[in-house]
Amino acid sequence: MSSGAIEGLLPAVPEDWNTALAVVAHPDDIEYGSASAIARWTAQGKAISYLLASRGEAGIDAIDPIDAAPLREQEERTGARAVGVETVEFLDHRDGVIENSIELRREITRAIRTHRPEVLITGNYEVKMPNGMTNQADHRAVGLATLDAARDAGNRWIFPELIEEEGLQPWGGVRFVMVAGTSTPTHGVDVTGEALQRGIESLRAHAQYTSGLGRASFDPAPFLSWFATQGGGAMGTESAVLFDLHWTIPPGPPPWVRT
C-alpha cells in the first residue's frame, strides 16, 4: 500500500528512513504491537535500537525485584532478537515510579545523540488507554519525555554538558515520533504475514512475565492477531499496527515554497 491514504482509511507510515530508536518504560511494552512493525522494518534492512527506562523489576508480584530485573532484561533481549533488534539498552530507573524529569529527558537526549535515529518509537502517554483503563504512570512519563527529547537532541543549548563532557553533538535529524497504543492513530503499518508472526514470537519471549501475571496459559497469537486485525480494518489491510505520528521536522517542502 502506498503512503497516500484511500478515502476513509489511514495512510501508511512513511518508510523512506533507515534508522529508528524505540523508547519505552518496561520490558514487554514494545512487544504488545509495535514489535510486529519493527519486524517489518528490520526485514527491509532498517537499523532499530531499543532504550528502556527500567528493567521492569516490579512487574512480577511473586518474584523479588532483585531477581526479576535480570530475568526481565533477558526476556527483552530475546524478544528483541526475534524481530531483528540486537541493541537493547536500559536506563535503570526504578520500575513503577519513573518521573518525567529533566534527568530522564537528558538521558533520552543522550541516547538520541548517540544513535542519531531518523525516527523515534514510543508508547501512549495519555491518562486513559483506548480500552478505558487508566494508563500506567511510567508509560505516561516516558512517552512525554521522549516527545520532548526529540527536540532537545537538536538544540545545542539544551543539555550542553552532553557536548562539553561527552562530545555528543546535537542531532536534529529526528523526522517524526511514532506513538503506539493511542486512541487517535493517524497512520498504520501493514504487518500481514511474517511480520506479525515474528511479533508474536517476540511477545512469547516474555513467558515468565505473563505467567507472573497469572496468565500461565497465555498465548500471544490470538491476542496479537485480533489486535492486528482491528488495525487492518482501519488501514484496509489484513493486519496492521497503528501509530499517532508527531512530526519533529514538518513533512514536505516549507510552506513558503511554491510549486
mmCIF file of N, CA, C and O in Angstrom, residues 27 55-57 60 63-78 90 205-212:
data_model
loop_
_atom_site.group_PDB
_atom_site.id
_atom_site.type_symbol
_atom_site.label_atom_id
_atom_site.label_comp_id
_atom_site.label_asym_id
_atom_site.label_seq_id
_atom_site.Cartn_x
_atom_site.Cartn_y
_atom_site.Cartn_z
ATOM 1 N N PRO A 27 10.322 -3.675 29.864
ATOM 2 C CA PRO A 27 10.311 -4.863 29.017
ATOM 3 C C PRO A 27 8.858 -5.289 28.776
ATOM 4 O O PRO A 27 8.051 -5.268 29.711
ATOM 5 N N ARG A 55 14.059 -1.844 34.127
ATOM 6 C CA ARG A 55 14.189 -3.270 33.823
ATOM 7 C C ARG A 55 12.932 -4.056 34.202
ATOM 8 O O ARG A 55 12.936 -5.285 34.183
ATOM 9 N N GLY A 56 11.864 -3.329 34.542
ATOM 10 C CA GLY A 56 10.594 -3.983 34.830
ATOM 11 C C GLY A 56 10.590 -4.844 36.066
ATOM 12 O O GLY A 56 9.788 -5.772 36.204
ATOM 13 N N GLU A 57 11.442 -4.500 37.025
ATOM 14 C CA GLU A 57 11.646 -5.379 38.178
ATOM 15 C C GLU A 57 10.448 -5.447 39.123
ATOM 16 O O GLU A 57 10.348 -6.369 39.943
ATOM 17 N N ILE A 60 6.445 -8.456 38.542
ATOM 18 C CA ILE A 60 6.022 -9.819 38.874
ATOM 19 C C ILE A 60 5.858 -9.921 40.386
ATOM 20 O O ILE A 60 6.837 -9.890 41.134
ATOM 21 N N ILE A 63 7.965 -12.521 42.462
ATOM 22 C CA ILE A 63 9.423 -12.550 42.324
ATOM 23 C C ILE A 63 9.998 -11.246 42.842
ATOM 24 O O ILE A 63 9.597 -10.159 42.414
ATOM 25 N N ASP A 64 10.947 -11.344 43.757
ATOM 26 C CA ASP A 64 11.601 -10.164 44.307
ATOM 27 C C ASP A 64 12.238 -9.352 43.181
ATOM 28 O O ASP A 64 12.820 -9.920 42.242
ATOM 29 N N PRO A 65 12.127 -8.010 43.233
ATOM 30 C CA PRO A 65 12.708 -7.178 42.180
ATOM 31 C C PRO A 65 14.175 -7.463 41.892
ATOM 32 O O PRO A 65 14.609 -7.345 40.739
ATOM 33 N N ILE A 66 14.941 -7.844 42.891
ATOM 34 C CA ILE A 66 16.354 -8.139 42.667
ATOM 35 C C ILE A 66 16.510 -9.299 41.697
ATOM 36 O O ILE A 66 17.408 -9.314 40.851
ATOM 37 N N ASP A 67 15.621 -10.268 41.792
ATOM 38 C CA ASP A 67 15.667 -11.424 40.903
ATOM 39 C C ASP A 67 14.927 -11.169 39.595
ATOM 40 O O ASP A 67 15.291 -11.719 38.548
ATOM 41 N N ALA A 68 13.881 -10.355 39.666
ATOM 42 C CA ALA A 68 13.062 -10.112 38.472
ATOM 43 C C ALA A 68 13.791 -9.266 37.430
ATOM 44 O O ALA A 68 13.599 -9.465 36.228
ATOM 45 N N ALA A 69 14.623 -8.328 37.873
ATOM 46 C CA ALA A 69 15.274 -7.410 36.931
ATOM 47 C C ALA A 69 16.104 -8.144 35.873
ATOM 48 O O ALA A 69 15.906 -7.929 34.667
ATOM 49 N N PRO A 70 17.047 -9.026 36.251
ATOM 50 C CA PRO A 70 17.818 -9.716 35.214
ATOM 51 C C PRO A 70 16.978 -10.667 34.383
ATOM 52 O O PRO A 70 17.240 -10.857 33.184
ATOM 53 N N LEU A 71 15.949 -11.246 34.989
ATOM 54 C CA LEU A 71 15.066 -12.143 34.255
ATOM 55 C C LEU A 71 14.334 -11.390 33.149
ATOM 56 O O LEU A 71 14.294 -11.821 31.990
ATOM 57 N N ARG A 72 13.772 -10.247 33.511
ATOM 58 C CA ARG A 72 13.021 -9.474 32.525
ATOM 59 C C ARG A 72 13.941 -8.842 31.483
ATOM 60 O O ARG A 72 13.560 -8.689 30.326
ATOM 61 N N GLU A 73 15.132 -8.471 31.887
ATOM 62 C CA GLU A 73 16.097 -7.964 30.909
ATOM 63 C C GLU A 73 16.392 -9.028 29.853
ATOM 64 O O GLU A 73 16.413 -8.735 28.652
ATOM 65 N N GLN A 74 16.606 -10.264 30.294
ATOM 66 C CA GLN A 74 16.906 -11.328 29.345
ATOM 67 C C GLN A 74 15.719 -11.605 28.429
ATOM 68 O O GLN A 74 15.888 -11.848 27.221
ATOM 69 N N GLU A 75 14.512 -11.579 28.981
ATOM 70 C CA GLU A 75 13.334 -11.774 28.136
ATOM 71 C C GLU A 75 13.245 -10.681 27.075
ATOM 72 O O GLU A 75 12.893 -10.955 25.917
ATOM 73 N N GLU A 76 13.577 -9.444 27.456
ATOM 74 C CA GLU A 76 13.528 -8.344 26.486
ATOM 75 C C GLU A 76 14.559 -8.538 25.380
ATOM 76 O O GLU A 76 14.271 -8.317 24.197
ATOM 77 N N ARG A 77 15.759 -8.939 25.743
ATOM 78 C CA ARG A 77 16.801 -9.140 24.732
ATOM 79 C C ARG A 77 16.421 -10.279 23.775
ATOM 80 O O ARG A 77 16.650 -10.184 22.566
ATOM 81 N N THR A 78 15.820 -11.330 24.324
ATOM 82 C CA THR A 78 15.380 -12.445 23.484
ATOM 83 C C THR A 78 14.255 -12.008 22.557
ATOM 84 O O THR A 78 14.248 -12.331 21.361
ATOM 85 N N PHE A 90 19.359 -0.123 28.786
ATOM 86 C CA PHE A 90 18.495 0.141 29.939
ATOM 87 C C PHE A 90 19.033 1.342 30.722
ATOM 88 O O PHE A 90 20.240 1.480 30.895
ATOM 89 N N ALA A 205 8.522 -14.433 24.111
ATOM 90 C CA ALA A 205 9.766 -14.428 24.883
ATOM 91 C C ALA A 205 9.552 -13.949 26.304
ATOM 92 O O ALA A 205 10.397 -14.176 27.174
ATOM 93 N N HIS A 206 8.415 -13.301 26.576
ATOM 94 C CA HIS A 206 8.136 -12.763 27.910
ATOM 95 C C HIS A 206 7.259 -13.721 28.717
ATOM 96 O O HIS A 206 6.418 -13.285 29.506
ATOM 97 N N ALA A 207 7.499 -15.010 28.570
ATOM 98 C CA ALA A 207 6.652 -16.015 29.214
ATOM 99 C C ALA A 207 6.694 -15.938 30.737
ATOM 100 O O ALA A 207 5.685 -16.137 31.409
ATOM 101 N N GLN A 208 7.855 -15.658 31.304
ATOM 102 C CA GLN A 208 7.960 -15.584 32.764
ATOM 103 C C GLN A 208 7.126 -14.420 33.300
ATOM 104 O O GLN A 208 6.473 -14.524 34.333
ATOM 105 N N TYR A 209 7.128 -13.319 32.561
ATOM 106 C CA TYR A 209 6.345 -12.148 32.976
ATOM 107 C C TYR A 209 4.850 -12.427 32.874
ATOM 108 O O TYR A 209 4.097 -12.180 33.819
ATOM 109 N N THR A 210 4.406 -12.940 31.726
ATOM 110 C CA THR A 210 2.974 -13.190 31.575
ATOM 111 C C THR A 210 2.497 -14.258 32.546
ATOM 112 O O THR A 210 1.382 -14.186 33.056
ATOM 113 N N SER A 211 3.343 -15.241 32.833
ATOM 114 C CA SER A 211 2.992 -16.245 33.836
ATOM 115 C C SER A 211 2.862 -15.606 35.217
ATOM 116 O O SER A 211 1.970 -15.946 36.000
ATOM 117 N N GLY A 212 3.745 -14.657 35.510
ATOM 118 C CA GLY A 212 3.700 -13.963 36.789
ATOM 119 C C GLY A 212 2.463 -13.112 36.961
ATOM 120 O O GLY A 212 2.077 -12.776 38.089
#
